[in-house]
Amino acid sequence: MPGARPGAKNAARMKATVFVRLKPEVLDPQGDAVRRALGTLGFEGVRGVRIGKLVEIELDGAPAAGEVKARLAKMADELLANPVIEDFEISVG
Amino acid sequence: MPGARPGAKNAARMKATVFVRLKPEVLDPQGDAVRRALGTLGFEGVRGVRIGKLVEIELDGAPAAGEVKARLAKMADELLANPVIEDFEISVG
């Protein structure tokens, strides 16, 4: 494309993922239901199932990974995870 | 591979994760609600949010990674994901 400036617009986005999991000491009835259902379907050897959330966030700009992690940790603290019963983990890129 | 199987005792269980995501062409109202809520909370530059599931499965035994992936793909096809609107990805270990 004539006049297209490589890296000017499309590169100015980045993706990050927040993994939200129930804390290990919190019961997971949804996971237990899945475990039992897998047994009913004939899948053997399933010892345990835990279900969490996967929050994929697309951000404008391309800040440093450290800065993105700090922003995402704040988002997770304030909205994405319930710190009483959930832990979160952040992956950038 | 040195250090690949350090001991047989704890090796009799393994963990795997199934990531379930909405297909790209499927609308995600929950993700849109989170995006708007992040804006309301003052987080700027959030272009898009997609929400998926994280299914962590603990299996008895220590079969080869390839075999585990095949079993998990079957579980995902039959129960964990809805193939009409969702894709899944498997990570072993």
Coordinates of C-alpha atoms in Angstrom, one line a residue, chain A residues 19-32 49-53 81-89, chain B residues 15 54 56:
Chain A
F19 CA -5.7 -16.4 34.4
V20 CA -8.2 -16.4 37.3
R21 CA -8.3 -19.5 39.5
L22 CA -10.1 -20.4 42.7
K23 CA -7.7 -20.6 45.6
P24 CA -6.7 -24.1 46.3
E25 CA -8.6 -24.2 49.6
V26 CA -11.8 -23.1 48.0
L27 CA -14.2 -25.9 47.0
D28 CA -15.1 -26.0 43.3
P29 CA -18.5 -27.6 42.8
Q30 CA -18.5 -26.8 39.0
G31 CA -15.2 -28.7 38.7
D32 CA -16.5 -31.6 40.7
V49 CA -11.0 -30.9 37.9
R50 CA -10.8 -27.2 38.7
I51 CA -12.4 -24.5 36.6
G52 CA -11.1 -21.0 36.2
K53 CA -11.4 -18.0 33.9
A81 CA -10.8 -11.6 40.2
N82 CA -12.4 -11.8 43.6
P83 CA -9.3 -11.7 45.9
V84 CA -11.2 -13.4 48.7
I85 CA -11.6 -16.7 46.9
E86 CA -9.5 -16.3 43.7
D87 CA -5.9 -16.0 42.7
F88 CA -4.7 -14.5 39.4
E89 CA -1.7 -14.8 37.1
Chain B
K15 CA -1.8 -32.1 35.3
L54 CA -9.6 -22.6 32.1
E56 CA -7.4 -27.8 34.9

